Amino acid sequence: MAAEYTLSTDRHSRLNEQESFKSLYIVRSGSFKTTISASNGREQVTGFYFPGEFIGLDAIHHQSYRSTAKSLESSTVCELPYKMLQEIGKEMPQLQIQLLTRLSKELSNDKSLMLLLGKKTSDEKLATYLLSLSKRFKDRGFSATDFQLSMSRGDIANHLGLAVETVSRILSRFQENGLITIAGKVISLKQVKNLEDLCG
């Protein structure tokens, strides 16, 4: 049966790197980051997840979780045992189609990130990242221009392959140029078209 869990800030979820795959998780509230352990022992941030998004889809093929998930704030996830989903899928084929669609989107996002890290300038990376968050929030019925950055500047920098100082400097410049405003953890996109032009 499905089970719901609430996790406090920066605590591991029930999904940990290299553990045997048993369940998918869907974020009900809050937000999560996923990380992997790099060869040098440091954490590499591989993604961020928000309400309505699945965590653990990449584990289906490997039968073990490829990353560890940590809550970025007080968050709730719903655990969906995979065997239960398979049984339900026999009676509801549309559920299987939905999971395949989600998996396809995740793979597409991974390819976009590879392009993002390999061929864009620092400004282009951050502008593209902000617009990708905007789209994800919009797709889930939230504001596309005003949203909370629950992750730290360090997490963003790690994810994009930038220095923390670079991320902070670019965000400050974006704000000075009127592209965005920042109030605490809340960011507002003021000139979406200009951000799109920056993406290259």
Short mmCIF file of C-alpha atoms in Angstrom, two decimals:
data_model
loop_
_atom_site.label_atom_id
_atom_site.label_comp_id
_atom_site.label_asym_id
_atom_site.label_seq_id
_atom_site.Cartn_x
_atom_site.Cartn_y
_atom_site.Cartn_z
CA MET A 1 0.00 0.00 0.00
CA ALA A 2 1.02 3.61 -0.52
CA ALA A 3 2.43 5.38 2.54
CA GLU A 4 3.05 9.05 3.25
CA TYR A 5 6.10 10.42 5.07
CA THR A 6 6.98 13.88 6.35
CA LEU A 7 10.68 14.77 6.50
CA SER A 8 12.32 17.73 8.19
CA THR A 9 14.96 19.91 6.54
CA ASP A 10 18.08 18.19 5.17
CA ARG A 11 17.16 14.69 6.32
CA HIS A 12 17.48 11.68 4.06
CA SER A 13 14.29 10.35 2.60
CA ARG A 14 13.70 6.63 2.40
CA LEU A 15 15.51 6.72 -0.95
CA ASN A 16 19.28 6.27 -0.63
CA GLU A 17 21.96 5.72 -3.25
CA GLN A 18 22.72 2.04 -4.02
CA GLU A 19 19.79 0.70 -1.99
CA SER A 20 17.63 -1.91 -3.71
CA PHE A 21 14.75 -0.42 -5.67
CA LYS A 22 11.35 -1.12 -4.15
CA SER A 23 9.29 2.04 -4.49
CA LEU A 24 8.80 5.26 -6.37
CA TYR A 25 8.21 8.46 -4.44
CA ILE A 26 6.03 11.38 -5.41
CA VAL A 27 6.54 14.75 -3.75
CA ARG A 28 3.36 15.95 -2.07
CA SER A 29 4.72 19.14 -0.50
CA GLY A 30 8.05 20.89 -0.04
CA SER A 31 11.07 20.08 -2.18
CA PHE A 32 14.01 17.67 -2.46
CA LYS A 33 17.45 17.49 -3.97
CA THR A 34 19.09 14.31 -5.22
CA THR A 35 22.82 13.72 -4.94
CA ILE A 36 25.38 11.12 -5.89
CA SER A 37 28.77 10.45 -4.33
CA ALA A 38 31.53 11.51 -6.73
CA SER A 39 34.81 9.64 -6.98
CA ASN A 40 36.54 12.36 -4.94
CA GLY A 41 34.09 11.79 -2.08
CA ARG A 42 32.13 14.98 -2.68
CA GLU A 43 28.42 15.19 -3.31
CA GLN A 44 27.20 16.01 -6.81
CA VAL A 45 23.72 17.51 -6.95
CA THR A 46 21.86 15.75 -9.76
CA GLY A 47 18.42 17.30 -9.53
CA PHE A 48 15.67 19.09 -7.63
CA TYR A 49 12.11 17.86 -7.20
CA PHE A 50 8.90 19.70 -6.40
CA PRO A 51 5.23 18.82 -5.67
CA GLY A 52 3.78 16.43 -8.24
CA GLU A 53 7.17 15.10 -9.39
CA PHE A 54 8.42 11.52 -9.08
CA ILE A 55 11.72 10.58 -7.43
CA GLY A 56 13.36 7.27 -8.28
CA LEU A 57 12.24 6.71 -11.88
CA ASP A 58 15.83 6.07 -12.98
CA ALA A 59 16.05 3.15 -10.53
CA ILE A 60 13.50 1.03 -12.40
CA HIS A 61 16.02 -0.21 -14.96
CA HIS A 62 18.97 -0.57 -12.58
CA GLN A 63 16.89 -2.04 -9.73
CA SER A 64 18.80 0.14 -7.29
CA TYR A 65 18.55 3.83 -6.49
CA ARG A 66 21.09 5.93 -8.40
CA SER A 67 21.02 8.82 -5.95
CA THR A 68 20.12 9.89 -2.42
CA ALA A 69 17.21 12.27 -1.84
CA LYS A 70 17.26 14.94 0.86
CA SER A 71 14.46 17.30 1.81
CA LEU A 72 15.31 20.98 1.38
CA GLU A 73 12.55 22.05 3.76
CA SER A 74 9.78 20.40 5.73
CA SER A 75 8.42 18.10 3.02
CA THR A 76 6.02 15.24 2.44
CA VAL A 77 6.45 12.33 0.05
CA CYS A 78 4.13 9.50 -0.84
CA GLU A 79 5.81 6.10 -1.23
CA LEU A 80 4.39 3.98 -4.06
CA PRO A 81 5.61 0.35 -3.94
CA TYR A 82 6.53 -0.67 -7.47
CA LYS A 83 4.90 -4.10 -7.23
CA MET A 84 1.64 -2.39 -6.29
CA LEU A 85 1.98 -0.06 -9.29
CA GLN A 86 2.54 -3.05 -11.58
CA GLU A 87 -0.62 -4.72 -10.30
CA ILE A 88 -2.64 -1.55 -10.69
CA GLY A 89 -1.12 -1.04 -14.14
CA LYS A 90 -2.64 -4.32 -15.31
CA GLU A 91 -6.08 -2.92 -14.58
CA MET A 92 -5.28 0.71 -15.48
CA PRO A 93 -3.01 0.83 -18.55
CA GLN A 94 -3.17 4.63 -18.51
CA LEU A 95 -1.07 4.57 -15.32
CA GLN A 96 1.74 2.79 -17.15
CA ILE A 97 1.52 5.38 -19.93
CA GLN A 98 1.78 8.18 -17.37
CA LEU A 99 4.89 6.64 -15.79
CA LEU A 100 6.51 6.19 -19.20
CA THR A 101 5.74 9.82 -20.01
CA ARG A 102 7.32 10.96 -16.74
CA LEU A 103 10.39 8.80 -17.42
CA SER A 104 10.68 10.23 -20.93
CA LYS A 105 10.56 13.79 -19.51
CA GLU A 106 13.26 12.95 -16.97
CA LEU A 107 15.54 11.58 -19.67
CA SER A 108 14.89 14.68 -21.76
CA ASN A 109 15.77 16.89 -18.79
CA ASP A 110 19.01 14.94 -18.27
CA LYS A 111 20.03 15.52 -21.89
CA SER A 112 19.18 19.20 -21.59
CA LEU A 113 21.36 19.45 -18.48
CA MET A 114 24.30 17.85 -20.30
CA LEU A 115 23.94 20.50 -23.01
CA LEU A 116 23.53 23.17 -20.35
CA LEU A 117 26.78 22.24 -18.62
CA GLY A 118 28.82 21.68 -21.75
CA LYS A 119 28.06 24.49 -24.14
CA LYS A 120 26.69 27.51 -22.30
CA THR A 121 28.31 30.45 -20.54
CA SER A 122 27.71 30.99 -16.81
CA ASP A 123 25.03 33.63 -17.51
CA GLU A 124 23.31 31.34 -20.02
CA LYS A 125 23.36 28.42 -17.56
CA LEU A 126 21.71 30.39 -14.78
CA ALA A 127 19.13 32.04 -17.06
CA THR A 128 18.25 28.63 -18.53
CA TYR A 129 17.99 27.13 -15.05
CA LEU A 130 15.61 29.85 -13.83
CA LEU A 131 13.41 29.45 -16.90
CA SER A 132 13.36 25.67 -16.50
CA LEU A 133 12.13 26.11 -12.91
CA SER A 134 9.53 28.56 -14.18
CA LYS A 135 8.21 26.00 -16.67
CA ARG A 136 8.09 23.22 -14.09
CA PHE A 137 6.11 25.35 -11.65
CA LYS A 138 3.76 26.51 -14.40
CA ASP A 139 3.16 22.91 -15.55
CA ARG A 140 1.99 22.07 -12.03
CA GLY A 141 -0.40 24.99 -11.67
CA PHE A 142 1.88 27.33 -9.72
CA SER A 143 3.09 30.80 -10.63
CA ALA A 144 5.60 30.82 -13.48
CA THR A 145 7.12 34.14 -12.44
CA ASP A 146 7.13 34.11 -8.62
CA PHE A 147 8.47 31.07 -6.78
CA GLN A 148 10.67 30.02 -3.90
CA LEU A 149 14.26 28.87 -4.37
CA SER A 150 14.36 26.33 -1.56
CA MET A 151 17.83 25.16 -2.55
CA SER A 152 20.95 27.01 -1.44
CA ARG A 153 23.22 28.98 -3.75
CA GLY A 154 25.76 26.22 -3.14
CA ASP A 155 23.35 23.55 -4.36
CA ILE A 156 22.54 25.57 -7.49
CA ALA A 157 26.24 26.10 -8.17
CA ASN A 158 27.01 22.41 -7.67
CA HIS A 159 24.17 21.39 -9.98
CA LEU A 160 25.24 23.76 -12.76
CA GLY A 161 28.98 23.21 -12.41
CA LEU A 162 29.65 26.78 -11.29
CA ALA A 163 31.33 28.42 -8.30
CA VAL A 164 29.04 29.69 -5.54
CA GLU A 165 30.51 33.16 -5.95
CA THR A 166 29.67 33.08 -9.66
CA VAL A 167 26.03 32.20 -8.98
CA SER A 168 25.70 34.95 -6.37
CA ARG A 169 27.37 37.51 -8.66
CA ILE A 170 25.15 36.66 -11.65
CA LEU A 171 21.95 36.73 -9.58
CA SER A 172 22.96 40.14 -8.23
CA ARG A 173 23.64 41.40 -11.74
CA PHE A 174 20.33 40.01 -13.02
CA GLN A 175 18.60 41.90 -10.22
CA GLU A 176 20.51 45.13 -10.89
CA ASN A 177 19.49 44.88 -14.56
CA GLY A 178 15.84 44.46 -13.65
CA LEU A 179 15.56 40.88 -14.95
CA ILE A 180 14.61 39.47 -11.55
CA THR A 181 13.94 40.53 -7.97
CA ILE A 182 14.95 38.50 -4.94
CA ALA A 183 13.32 38.76 -1.50
CA GLY A 184 14.75 36.16 0.84
CA LYS A 185 14.23 32.84 -0.93
CA VAL A 186 11.47 34.15 -3.21
CA ILE A 187 12.51 35.07 -6.75
CA SER A 188 10.39 36.96 -9.26
CA LEU A 189 11.10 36.89 -12.98
CA LYS A 190 10.45 40.43 -14.24
CA GLN A 191 11.72 40.24 -17.81
CA VAL A 192 11.14 36.71 -19.08
CA LYS A 193 11.79 37.61 -22.72
CA ASN A 194 15.18 39.10 -21.87
CA LEU A 195 16.05 35.99 -19.85
CA GLU A 196 15.09 33.86 -22.85
CA ASP A 197 17.37 35.99 -25.05
CA LEU A 198 20.20 35.38 -22.58
CA CYS A 199 19.88 31.61 -22.92
CA GLY A 200 21.73 31.61 -26.25
#
